[in-house]
Tab-separated table of C-alpha atoms in Angstrom:
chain	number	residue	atom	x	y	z
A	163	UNK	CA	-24.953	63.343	0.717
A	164	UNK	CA	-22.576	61.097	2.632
A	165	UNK	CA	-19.198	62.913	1.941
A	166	UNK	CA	-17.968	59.030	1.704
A	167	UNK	CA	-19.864	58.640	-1.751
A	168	UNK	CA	-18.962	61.661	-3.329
A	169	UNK	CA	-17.240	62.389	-6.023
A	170	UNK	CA	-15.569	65.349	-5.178
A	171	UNK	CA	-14.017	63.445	-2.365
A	172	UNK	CA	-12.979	61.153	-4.501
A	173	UNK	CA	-11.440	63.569	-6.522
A	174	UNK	CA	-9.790	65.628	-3.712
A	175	UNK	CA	-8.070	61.964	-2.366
A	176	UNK	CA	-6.819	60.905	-5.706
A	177	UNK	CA	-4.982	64.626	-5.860
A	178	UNK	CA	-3.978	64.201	-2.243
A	179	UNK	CA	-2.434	60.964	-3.291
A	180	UNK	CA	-0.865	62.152	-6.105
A	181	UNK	CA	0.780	64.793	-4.773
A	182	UNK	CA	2.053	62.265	-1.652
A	183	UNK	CA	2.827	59.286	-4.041
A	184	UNK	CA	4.193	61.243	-7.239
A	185	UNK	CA	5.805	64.669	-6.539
A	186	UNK	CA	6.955	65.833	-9.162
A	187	UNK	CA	3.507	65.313	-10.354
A	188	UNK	CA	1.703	66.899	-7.092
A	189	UNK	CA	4.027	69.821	-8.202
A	190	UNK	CA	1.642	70.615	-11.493
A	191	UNK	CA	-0.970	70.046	-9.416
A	192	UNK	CA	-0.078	72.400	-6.483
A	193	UNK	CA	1.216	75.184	-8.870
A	194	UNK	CA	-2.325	75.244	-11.068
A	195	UNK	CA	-3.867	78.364	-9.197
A	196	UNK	CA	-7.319	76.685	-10.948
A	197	UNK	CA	-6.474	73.744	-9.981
A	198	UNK	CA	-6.272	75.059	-6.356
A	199	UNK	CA	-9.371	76.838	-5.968
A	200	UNK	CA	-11.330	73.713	-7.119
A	201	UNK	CA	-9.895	71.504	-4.528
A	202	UNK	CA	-9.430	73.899	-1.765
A	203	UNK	CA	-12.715	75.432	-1.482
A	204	UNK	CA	-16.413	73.977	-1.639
A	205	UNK	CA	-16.358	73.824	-6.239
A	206	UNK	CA	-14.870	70.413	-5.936
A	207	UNK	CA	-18.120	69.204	-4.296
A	208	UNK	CA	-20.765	71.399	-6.255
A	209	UNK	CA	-18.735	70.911	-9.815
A	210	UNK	CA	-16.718	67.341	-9.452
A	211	UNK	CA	-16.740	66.998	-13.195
A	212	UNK	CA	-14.881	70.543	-13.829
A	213	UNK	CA	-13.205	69.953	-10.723
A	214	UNK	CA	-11.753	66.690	-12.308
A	215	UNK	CA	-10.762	68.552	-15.467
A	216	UNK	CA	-9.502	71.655	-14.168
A	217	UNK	CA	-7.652	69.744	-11.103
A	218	UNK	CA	-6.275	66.410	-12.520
A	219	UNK	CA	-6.792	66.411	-16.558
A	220	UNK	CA	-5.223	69.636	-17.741
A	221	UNK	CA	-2.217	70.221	-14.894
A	222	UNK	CA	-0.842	66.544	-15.430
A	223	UNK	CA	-1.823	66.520	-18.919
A	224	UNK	CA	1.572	64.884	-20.704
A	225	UNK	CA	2.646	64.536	-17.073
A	226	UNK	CA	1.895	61.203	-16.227
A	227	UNK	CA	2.688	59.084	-19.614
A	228	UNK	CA	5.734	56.571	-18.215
A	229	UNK	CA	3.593	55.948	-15.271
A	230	UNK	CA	0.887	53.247	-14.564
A	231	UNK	CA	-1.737	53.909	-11.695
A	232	UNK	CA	-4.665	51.011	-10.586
A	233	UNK	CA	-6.867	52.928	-8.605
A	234	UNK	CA	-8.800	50.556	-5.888
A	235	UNK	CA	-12.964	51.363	-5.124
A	236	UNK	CA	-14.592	48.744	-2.761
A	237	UNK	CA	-18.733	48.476	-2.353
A	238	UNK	CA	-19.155	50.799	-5.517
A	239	UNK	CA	-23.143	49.846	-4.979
A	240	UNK	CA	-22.788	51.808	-1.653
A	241	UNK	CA	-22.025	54.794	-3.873
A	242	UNK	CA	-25.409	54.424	-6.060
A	243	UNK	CA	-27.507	57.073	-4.024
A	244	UNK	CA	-29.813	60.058	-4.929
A	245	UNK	CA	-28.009	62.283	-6.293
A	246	UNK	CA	-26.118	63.875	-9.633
A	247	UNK	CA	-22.461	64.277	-7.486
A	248	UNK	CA	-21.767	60.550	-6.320
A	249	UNK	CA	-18.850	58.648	-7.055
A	250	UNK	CA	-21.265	56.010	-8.680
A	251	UNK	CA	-22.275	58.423	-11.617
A	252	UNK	CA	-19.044	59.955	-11.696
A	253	UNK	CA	-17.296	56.822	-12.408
A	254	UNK	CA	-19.968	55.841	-14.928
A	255	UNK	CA	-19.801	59.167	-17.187
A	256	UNK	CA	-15.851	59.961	-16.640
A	257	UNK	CA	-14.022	56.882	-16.381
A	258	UNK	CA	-13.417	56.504	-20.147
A	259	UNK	CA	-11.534	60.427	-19.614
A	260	UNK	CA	-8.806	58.672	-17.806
A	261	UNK	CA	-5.795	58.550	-19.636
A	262	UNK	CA	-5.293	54.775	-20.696
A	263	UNK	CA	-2.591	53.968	-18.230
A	264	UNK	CA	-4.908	54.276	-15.560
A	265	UNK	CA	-6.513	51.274	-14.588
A	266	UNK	CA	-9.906	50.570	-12.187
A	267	UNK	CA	-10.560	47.630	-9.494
A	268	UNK	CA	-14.309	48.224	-8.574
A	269	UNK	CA	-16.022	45.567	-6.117
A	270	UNK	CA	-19.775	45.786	-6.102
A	271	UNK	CA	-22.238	43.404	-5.042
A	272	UNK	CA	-24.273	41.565	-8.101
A	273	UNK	CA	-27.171	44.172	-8.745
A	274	UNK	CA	-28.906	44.775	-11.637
A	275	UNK	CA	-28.317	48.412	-11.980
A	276	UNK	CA	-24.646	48.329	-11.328
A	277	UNK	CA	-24.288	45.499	-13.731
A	278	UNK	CA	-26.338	47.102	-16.632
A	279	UNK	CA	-24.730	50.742	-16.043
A	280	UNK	CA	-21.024	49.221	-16.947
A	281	UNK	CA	-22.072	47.336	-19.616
A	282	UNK	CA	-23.022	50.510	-21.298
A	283	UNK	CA	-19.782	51.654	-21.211
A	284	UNK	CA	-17.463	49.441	-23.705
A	285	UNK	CA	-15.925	46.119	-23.817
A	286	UNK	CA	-12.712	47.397	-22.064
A	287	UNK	CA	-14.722	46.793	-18.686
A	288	UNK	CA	-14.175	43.224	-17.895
A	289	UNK	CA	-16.639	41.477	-15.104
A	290	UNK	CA	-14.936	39.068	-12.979
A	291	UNK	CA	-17.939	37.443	-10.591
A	292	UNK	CA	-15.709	36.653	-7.406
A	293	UNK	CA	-17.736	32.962	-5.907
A	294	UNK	CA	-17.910	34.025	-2.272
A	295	UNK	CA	-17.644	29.750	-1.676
A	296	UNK	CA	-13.802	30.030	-3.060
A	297	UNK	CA	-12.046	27.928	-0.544
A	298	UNK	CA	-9.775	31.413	0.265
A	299	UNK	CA	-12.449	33.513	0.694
A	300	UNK	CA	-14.363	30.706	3.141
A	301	UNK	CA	-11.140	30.773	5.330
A	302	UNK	CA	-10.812	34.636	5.198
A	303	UNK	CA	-13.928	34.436	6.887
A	304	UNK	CA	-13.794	31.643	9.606
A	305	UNK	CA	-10.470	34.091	10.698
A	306	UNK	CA	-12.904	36.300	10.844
A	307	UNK	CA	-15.685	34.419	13.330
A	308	UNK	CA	-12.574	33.057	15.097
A	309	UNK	CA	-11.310	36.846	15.975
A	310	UNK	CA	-15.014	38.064	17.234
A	311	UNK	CA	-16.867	35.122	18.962
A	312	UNK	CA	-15.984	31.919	20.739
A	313	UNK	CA	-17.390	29.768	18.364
A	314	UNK	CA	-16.137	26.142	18.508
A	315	UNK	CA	-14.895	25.209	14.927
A	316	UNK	CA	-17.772	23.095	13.881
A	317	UNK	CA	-19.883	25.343	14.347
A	318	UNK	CA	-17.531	28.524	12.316
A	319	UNK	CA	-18.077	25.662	9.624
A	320	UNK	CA	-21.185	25.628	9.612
A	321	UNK	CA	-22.149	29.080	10.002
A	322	UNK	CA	-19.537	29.809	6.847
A	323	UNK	CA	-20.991	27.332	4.782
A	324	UNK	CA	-25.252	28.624	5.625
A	325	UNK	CA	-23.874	32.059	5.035
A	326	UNK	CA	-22.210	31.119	1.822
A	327	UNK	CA	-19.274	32.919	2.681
A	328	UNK	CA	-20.862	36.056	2.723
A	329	UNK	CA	-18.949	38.691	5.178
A	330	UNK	CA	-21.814	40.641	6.184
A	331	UNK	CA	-24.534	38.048	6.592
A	332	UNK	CA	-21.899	36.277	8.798
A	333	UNK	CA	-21.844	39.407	11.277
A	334	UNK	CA	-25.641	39.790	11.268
A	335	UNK	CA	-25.947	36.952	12.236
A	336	UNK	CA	-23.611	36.483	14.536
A	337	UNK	CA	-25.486	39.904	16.423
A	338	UNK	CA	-28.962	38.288	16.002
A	339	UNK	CA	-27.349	35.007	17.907
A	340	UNK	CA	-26.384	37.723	20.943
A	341	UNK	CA	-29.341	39.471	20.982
A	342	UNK	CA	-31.283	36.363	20.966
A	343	UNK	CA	-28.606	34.199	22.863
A	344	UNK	CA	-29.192	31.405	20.682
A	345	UNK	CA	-26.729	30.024	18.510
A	346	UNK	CA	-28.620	28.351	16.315
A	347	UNK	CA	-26.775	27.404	12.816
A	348	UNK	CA	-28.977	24.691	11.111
A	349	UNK	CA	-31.249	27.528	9.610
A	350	UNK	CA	-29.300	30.081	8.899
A	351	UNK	CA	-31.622	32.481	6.574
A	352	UNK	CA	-29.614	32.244	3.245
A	353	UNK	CA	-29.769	35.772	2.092
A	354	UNK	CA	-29.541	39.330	3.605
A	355	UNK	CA	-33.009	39.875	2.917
A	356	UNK	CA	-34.266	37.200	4.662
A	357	UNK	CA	-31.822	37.708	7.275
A	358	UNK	CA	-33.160	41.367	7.418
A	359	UNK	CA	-36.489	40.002	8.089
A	360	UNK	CA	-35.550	37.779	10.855
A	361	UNK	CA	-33.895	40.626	12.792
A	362	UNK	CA	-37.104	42.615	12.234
A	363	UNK	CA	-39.589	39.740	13.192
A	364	UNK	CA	-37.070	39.558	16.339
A	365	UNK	CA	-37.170	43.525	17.129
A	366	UNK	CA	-40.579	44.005	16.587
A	367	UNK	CA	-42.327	40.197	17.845
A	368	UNK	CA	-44.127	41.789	21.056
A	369	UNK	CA	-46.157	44.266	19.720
A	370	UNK	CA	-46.802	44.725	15.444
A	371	UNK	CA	-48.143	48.100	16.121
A	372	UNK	CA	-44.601	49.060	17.062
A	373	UNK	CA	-43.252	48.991	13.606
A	374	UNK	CA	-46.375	51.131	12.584
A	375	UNK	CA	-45.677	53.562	15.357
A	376	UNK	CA	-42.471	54.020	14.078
A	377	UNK	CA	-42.662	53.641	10.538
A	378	UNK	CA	-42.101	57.286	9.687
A	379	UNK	CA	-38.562	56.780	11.474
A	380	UNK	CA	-37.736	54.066	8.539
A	381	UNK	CA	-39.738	56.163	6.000
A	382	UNK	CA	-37.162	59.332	6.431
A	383	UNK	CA	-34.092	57.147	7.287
A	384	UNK	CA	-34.309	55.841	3.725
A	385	UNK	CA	-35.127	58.690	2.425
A	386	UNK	CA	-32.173	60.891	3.306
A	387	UNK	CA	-28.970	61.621	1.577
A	388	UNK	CA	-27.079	63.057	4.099
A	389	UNK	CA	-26.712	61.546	7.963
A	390	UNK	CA	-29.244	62.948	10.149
A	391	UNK	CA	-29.320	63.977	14.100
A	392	UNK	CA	-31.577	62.534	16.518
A	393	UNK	CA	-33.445	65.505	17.551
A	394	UNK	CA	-34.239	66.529	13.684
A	395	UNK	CA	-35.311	62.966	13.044
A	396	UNK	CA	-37.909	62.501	15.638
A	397	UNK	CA	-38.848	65.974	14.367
A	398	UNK	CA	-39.421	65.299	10.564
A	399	UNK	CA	-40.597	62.013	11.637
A	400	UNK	CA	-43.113	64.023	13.834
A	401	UNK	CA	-42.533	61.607	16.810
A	402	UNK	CA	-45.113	63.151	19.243
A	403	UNK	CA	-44.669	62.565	23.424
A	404	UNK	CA	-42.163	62.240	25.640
A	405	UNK	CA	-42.460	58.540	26.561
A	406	UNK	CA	-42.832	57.900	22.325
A	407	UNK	CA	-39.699	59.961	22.197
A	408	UNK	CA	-38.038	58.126	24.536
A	409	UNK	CA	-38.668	54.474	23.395
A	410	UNK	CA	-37.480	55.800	19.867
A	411	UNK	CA	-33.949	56.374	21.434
A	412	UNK	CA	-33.737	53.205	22.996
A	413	UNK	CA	-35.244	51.379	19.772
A	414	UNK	CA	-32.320	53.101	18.036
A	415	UNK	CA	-29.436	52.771	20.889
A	416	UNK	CA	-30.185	48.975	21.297
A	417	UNK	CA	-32.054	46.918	19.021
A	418	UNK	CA	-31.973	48.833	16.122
A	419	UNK	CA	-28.247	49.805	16.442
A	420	UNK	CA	-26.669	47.334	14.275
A	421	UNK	CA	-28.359	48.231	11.577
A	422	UNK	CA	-27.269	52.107	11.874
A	423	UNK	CA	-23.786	54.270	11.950
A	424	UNK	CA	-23.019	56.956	13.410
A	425	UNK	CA	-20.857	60.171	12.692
A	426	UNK	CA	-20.337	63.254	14.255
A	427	UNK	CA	-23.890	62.576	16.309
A	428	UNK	CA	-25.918	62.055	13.466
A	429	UNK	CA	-27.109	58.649	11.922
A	430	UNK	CA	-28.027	56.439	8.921
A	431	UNK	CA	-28.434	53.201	7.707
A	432	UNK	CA	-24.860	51.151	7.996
A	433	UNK	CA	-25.601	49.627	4.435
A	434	UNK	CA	-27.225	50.398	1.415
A	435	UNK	CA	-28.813	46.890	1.329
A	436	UNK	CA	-30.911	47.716	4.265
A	437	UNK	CA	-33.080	50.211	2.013
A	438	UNK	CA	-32.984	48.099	-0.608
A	439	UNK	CA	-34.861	45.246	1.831
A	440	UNK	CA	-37.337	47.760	3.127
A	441	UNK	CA	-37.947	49.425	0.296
A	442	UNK	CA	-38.185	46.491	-2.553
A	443	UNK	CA	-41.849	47.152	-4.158
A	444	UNK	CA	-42.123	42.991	-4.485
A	445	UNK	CA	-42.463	43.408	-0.480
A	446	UNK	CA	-45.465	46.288	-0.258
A	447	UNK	CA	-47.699	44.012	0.668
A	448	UNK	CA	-45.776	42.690	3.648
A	449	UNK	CA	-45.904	44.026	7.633
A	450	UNK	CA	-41.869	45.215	7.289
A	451	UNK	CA	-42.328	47.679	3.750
A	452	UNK	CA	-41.451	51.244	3.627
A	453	UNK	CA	-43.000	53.603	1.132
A	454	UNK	CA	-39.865	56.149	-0.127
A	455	UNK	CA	-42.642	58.459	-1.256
A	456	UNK	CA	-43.935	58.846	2.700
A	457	UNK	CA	-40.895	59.950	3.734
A	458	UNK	CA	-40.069	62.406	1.235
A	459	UNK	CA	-43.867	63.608	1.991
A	460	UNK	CA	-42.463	64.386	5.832
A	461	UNK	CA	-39.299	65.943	4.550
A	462	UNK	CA	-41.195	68.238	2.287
A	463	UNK	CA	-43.975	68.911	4.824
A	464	UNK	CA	-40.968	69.630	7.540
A	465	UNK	CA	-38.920	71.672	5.158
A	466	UNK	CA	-42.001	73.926	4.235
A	467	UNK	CA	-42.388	74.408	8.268
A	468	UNK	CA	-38.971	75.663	8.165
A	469	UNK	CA	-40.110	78.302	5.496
A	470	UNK	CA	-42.615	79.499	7.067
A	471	UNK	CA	-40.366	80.541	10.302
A	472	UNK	CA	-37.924	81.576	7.795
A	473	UNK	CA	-35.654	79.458	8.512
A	474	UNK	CA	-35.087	77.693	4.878
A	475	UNK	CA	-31.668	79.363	3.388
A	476	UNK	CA	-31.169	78.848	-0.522
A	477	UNK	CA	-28.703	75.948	0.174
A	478	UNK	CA	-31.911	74.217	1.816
A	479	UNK	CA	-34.405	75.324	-0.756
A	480	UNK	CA	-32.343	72.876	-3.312
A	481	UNK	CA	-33.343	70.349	-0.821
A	482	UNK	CA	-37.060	71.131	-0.534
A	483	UNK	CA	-37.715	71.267	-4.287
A	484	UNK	CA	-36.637	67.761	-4.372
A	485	UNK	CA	-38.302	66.061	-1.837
A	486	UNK	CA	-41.384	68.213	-3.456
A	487	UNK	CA	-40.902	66.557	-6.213
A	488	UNK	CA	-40.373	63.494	-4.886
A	489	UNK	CA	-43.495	63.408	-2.819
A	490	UNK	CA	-46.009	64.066	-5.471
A	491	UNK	CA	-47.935	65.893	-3.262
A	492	UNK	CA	-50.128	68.766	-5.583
A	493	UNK	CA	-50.027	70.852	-2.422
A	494	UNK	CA	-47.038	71.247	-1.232
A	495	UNK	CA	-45.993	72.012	-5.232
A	496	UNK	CA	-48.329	74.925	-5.037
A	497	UNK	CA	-47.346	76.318	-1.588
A	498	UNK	CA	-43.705	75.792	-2.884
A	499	UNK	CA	-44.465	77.262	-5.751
A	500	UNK	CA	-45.944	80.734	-4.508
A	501	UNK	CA	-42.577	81.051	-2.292
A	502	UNK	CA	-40.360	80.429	-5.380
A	503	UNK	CA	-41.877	82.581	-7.217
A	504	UNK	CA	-41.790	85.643	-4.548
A	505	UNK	CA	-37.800	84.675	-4.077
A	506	UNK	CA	-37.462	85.375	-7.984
A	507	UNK	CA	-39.207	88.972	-8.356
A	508	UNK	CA	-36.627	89.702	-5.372
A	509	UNK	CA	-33.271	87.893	-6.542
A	510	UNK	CA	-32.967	87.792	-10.431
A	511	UNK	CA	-29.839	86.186	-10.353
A	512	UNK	CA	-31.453	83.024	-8.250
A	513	UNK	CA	-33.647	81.457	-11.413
A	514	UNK	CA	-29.989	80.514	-12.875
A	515	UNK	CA	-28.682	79.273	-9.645
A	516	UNK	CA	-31.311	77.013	-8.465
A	517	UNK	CA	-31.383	75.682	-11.710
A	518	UNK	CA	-27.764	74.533	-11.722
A	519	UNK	CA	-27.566	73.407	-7.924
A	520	UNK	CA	-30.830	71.282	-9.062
A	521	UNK	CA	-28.996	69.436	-12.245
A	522	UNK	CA	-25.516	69.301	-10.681
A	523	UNK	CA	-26.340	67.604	-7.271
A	524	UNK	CA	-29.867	65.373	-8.091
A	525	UNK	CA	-29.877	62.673	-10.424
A	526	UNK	CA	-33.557	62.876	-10.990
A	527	UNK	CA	-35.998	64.233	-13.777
A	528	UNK	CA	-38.688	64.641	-11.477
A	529	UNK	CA	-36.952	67.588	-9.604
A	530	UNK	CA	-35.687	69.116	-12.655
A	531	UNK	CA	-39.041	69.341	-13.775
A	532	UNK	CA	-40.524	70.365	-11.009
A	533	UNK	CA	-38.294	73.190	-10.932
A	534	UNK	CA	-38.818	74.179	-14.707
A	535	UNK	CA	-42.278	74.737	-13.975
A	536	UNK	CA	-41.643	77.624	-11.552
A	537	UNK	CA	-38.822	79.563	-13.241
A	538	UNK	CA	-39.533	78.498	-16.639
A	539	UNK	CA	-37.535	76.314	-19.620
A	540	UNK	CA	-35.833	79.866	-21.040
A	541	UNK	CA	-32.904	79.287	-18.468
A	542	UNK	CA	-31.990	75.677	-19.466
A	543	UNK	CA	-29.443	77.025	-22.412
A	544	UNK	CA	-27.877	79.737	-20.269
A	545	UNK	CA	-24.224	79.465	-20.425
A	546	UNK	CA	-22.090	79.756	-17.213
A	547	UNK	CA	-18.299	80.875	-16.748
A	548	UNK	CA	-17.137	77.086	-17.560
A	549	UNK	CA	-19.272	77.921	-21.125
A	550	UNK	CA	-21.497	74.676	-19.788
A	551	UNK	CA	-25.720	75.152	-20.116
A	552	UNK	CA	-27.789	73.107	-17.398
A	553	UNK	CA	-29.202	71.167	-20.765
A	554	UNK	CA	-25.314	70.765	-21.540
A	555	UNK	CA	-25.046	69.050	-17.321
A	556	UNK	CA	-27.932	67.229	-17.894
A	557	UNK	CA	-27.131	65.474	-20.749
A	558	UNK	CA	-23.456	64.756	-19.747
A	559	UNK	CA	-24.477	63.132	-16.743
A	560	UNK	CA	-27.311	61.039	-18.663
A	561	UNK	CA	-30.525	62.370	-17.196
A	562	UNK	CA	-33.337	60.412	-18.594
A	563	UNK	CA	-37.014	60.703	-18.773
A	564	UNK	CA	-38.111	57.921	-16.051
């Protein structure tokens, strides 16, 4: 998982700032020996809901009354990814545990899921749709152009106004102008799908069997949770050849580099909205559509490889059950299966384990299941030092039948 989305970042900043902002405060915080071993240590990330209650809800319990706190989170629909320990599902099952003086800002982009999640909640959450054609925001923006190109000032009007005031289609397109060197702003494509699709089109015009050749690059990329390296992605990808290997990098170095970050040599899509566009089933028929279940297919298949050279530790085996799962693939389940099985008669103690690692960190039925049907349902009720069963997980963190 992108350690930018999780909640046990989250929860480690908001006791970092605490302790900066509020010392007094900090001090409950920083003399809780509990406290202290969830947010110094790896629990925070593994456990972020007992790491919120043993690190911020019982040390300033009666602490923070005469203060009032608004706590800020921009692009919460970046933070909706695979997974059970984002700050998206966080927020959404322990934001009513705040004490009442604390107060949430959370920007998201309109989306369905995001919308119907909070509305769950109660009528304390208030939706405020920002119009991104408010004359303020419109001038926040032509700063913007004004700052990064050399736009004359018709045309920052005109690009503004085709791009609705929308931040990031105004930077796409301003990179698909360079790369094209044409500036071009009577057909502006008015939404980031479309816009996604032009760049595409663009990238890929010359030949249509390069997309193809490639797709299992854009199959794993959405796939992933966590940033990936180069080499291992042209290896899961199973990118065969030098001179296939080597117009990969370039394709990612140049034309596709916009569309990508990178951190500490490894890679990923820059914005969520990206998978969303190549993913969106009401697209599958189209030549720019990626199939999720392909890539965790080549994650599974690569993962497996890794087992077989014993290479797979337990902290990866988490991983492989899921994009097992994922894949629906009835063979790699039962080659899975056979391994899991010979791990159990040797560790006892692992049955439990996989089983919480599996409901804590996924947000998905499917891999839950999965994993029930090699260690068996007995486990599910199995109490743990924090007296919490994986059924007891589960539920809190609304797992639901698909």
């Amino acid at each position: 998982m992108d350690m930018s989305v999780s909640a046990g970042t989250f929860i480690r900043n908001l006791a970092s700032a605490i302790v900066k902002l509020y010392p007094e405060m900090g001090n409950a915080i920083l003399a809780d020996e509990v406290a202290s071993n969830f947010l110094y240590g790896t629990r925070c990330y593994k456990d972020p809901i007992s790491c919120f209650e043993m690190s911020i809800l019982n040390p300033l319990r009666g602490h923070w009354i005469n203060q009032n706190f608004i706590i800020l989170i921009d692009a919460l629909d970046e933070c909706d990814t695979a997974g059970r320990n984002t700050l998206f599902h966080f927020l959404l099952t322990q934001i009513q545990r705040f004490p009442s003086n604390f107060k949430f800002i959370l920007t998201s982009r309109k989306i369905e899921n995001i919308n119907r999640s909070f509305q769950l909640l109660d009528e304390k959450v208030r939706q405020v749709y920002l119009n991104t054609s408010d004359p303020f925001n419109m001038n926040d923006v032509k700063q913007y152009v004004r700052k990064t190109s050399k736009l004359t000032e018709p045309q920052i009007s005109k690009l503004t106004k085709a791009a609705d005031g929308n931040f990031l289609h105004v930077k796409l397109y301003l990179q698909y102008c360079r790369k094209t060197d044409t500036f071009d702003f009577r057909n502006v494509p008015n939404s980031l799908a479309l816009l996604y699709q032009l760049n595409f089109n663009r990238i890929f015009k010359d030949s249509e069997s390069l997309f193809y050749d490639f797709l299992p690059v854009f199959e794993v990329l959405c796939t992933i949770q966590n940033p990936i390296d180069k080499d291992q992605l042209i290896e899961v990808s199973q990118i065969e050849g030098t001179s296939k290997r080597r117009q990969l990098e370039t394709l990612l170095g140049n034309e596709l580099g916009h569309f990508l970050k990178f951190e500490d040599g490894k890679m990923s899509f820059f914005h969520k909205s990206i998978i969303d566009f190549l993913t969106d089933e009401s697209r599958n028929k189209l030549h720019i559509f990626v199939h999720k279940e392909n890539g965790h297919q080549l994650f599974a298949e690569y993962l497996l490889g890794q087992l077989k050279m014993n290479l797979t530790l337990k902290h990866n085996l988490v991983e492989l059950i899921h994009h097992v799962a994922m894949s629906k693939n009835v063979k790699f389940e039962s080659m899975l299966f056979d391994y899991v099985r010979d791990l159990l008669t040797k560790d006892k103690t692992l049955r439990l384990e996989l089983l919480y690692q599996v409901v804590w960190k996924y947000n998905d039925y499917h891999t839950t299941e999965l994993l029930l049907e090699y260690i068996g349902v007995t486990a599910i009720n199995t109490i743990n030092k924090m007296n919490q069963s994986p059924a007891f997980i589960a539920a809190s963190q609304e797992m639901r039948r698909p």
